[in-house]
């Protein structure tokens, strides 16, 4: 977070990191479902054998705080993971925007 010129490569890196967080969290949900079957429910039915694309979809709806509600956490461990991912997503965007805004010094008043 040092004050230096912000390049396009650094912005691409931040966007890539955000996407990688979403992918990583999808695998966390798969691991939780392995140890706690039916920790997530889709359409009111327990998800016992989800595929990666469903978990990616769920992870990115949580990370971006969209939360469509078609997949919901029902186990306390899954709820905790969702909460942590939501907080991480909001903080990531807030810190990135603060970093971008901090790069531009305020205009001097005349």
PDB file of C-alpha atoms in Angstrom, residues 9 13 16 21-22 24 27 31 48 65 71 78 80 83 88 92 99 105-106 108 110:
ATOM      1  CA  UNK A   9      -0.807  -4.083 -14.196  1.00  0.00           C
ATOM      2  CA  UNK A  13      -3.478  -7.883 -10.295  1.00  0.00           C
ATOM      3  CA  UNK A  16      -7.218 -11.214 -10.457  1.00  0.00           C
ATOM      4  CA  UNK A  21     -10.612 -15.315  -3.685  1.00  0.00           C
ATOM      5  CA  UNK A  22     -13.986 -16.282  -5.155  1.00  0.00           C
ATOM      6  CA  UNK A  24     -10.764 -20.379  -3.412  1.00  0.00           C
ATOM      7  CA  UNK A  27     -13.501 -24.977  -2.871  1.00  0.00           C
ATOM      8  CA  UNK A  31     -14.800 -29.101   1.588  1.00  0.00           C
ATOM      9  CA  UNK A  48     -25.426 -33.411  -1.098  1.00  0.00           C
ATOM     10  CA  UNK A  65     -22.951  -9.548  -1.583  1.00  0.00           C
ATOM     11  CA  UNK A  71     -28.595 -21.434  -2.447  1.00  0.00           C
ATOM     12  CA  UNK A  78     -21.375 -22.826   6.245  1.00  0.00           C
ATOM     13  CA  UNK A  80     -19.690 -18.670   9.266  1.00  0.00           C
ATOM     14  CA  UNK A  83     -20.140 -14.275   6.670  1.00  0.00           C
ATOM     15  CA  UNK A  88     -13.697 -10.085   2.895  1.00  0.00           C
ATOM     16  CA  UNK A  92     -11.335  -5.895  -0.507  1.00  0.00           C
ATOM     17  CA  UNK A  99      -5.977   2.912  -2.450  1.00  0.00           C
ATOM     18  CA  UNK A 105      -3.486  14.137  -4.058  1.00  0.00           C
ATOM     19  CA  UNK A 106      -6.132  16.778  -3.410  1.00  0.00           C
ATOM     20  CA  UNK A 108      -4.522  22.851  -4.103  1.00  0.00           C
ATOM     21  CA  UNK A 110      -6.258  28.960  -4.780  1.00  0.00           C
TER      22      UNK A 110
END
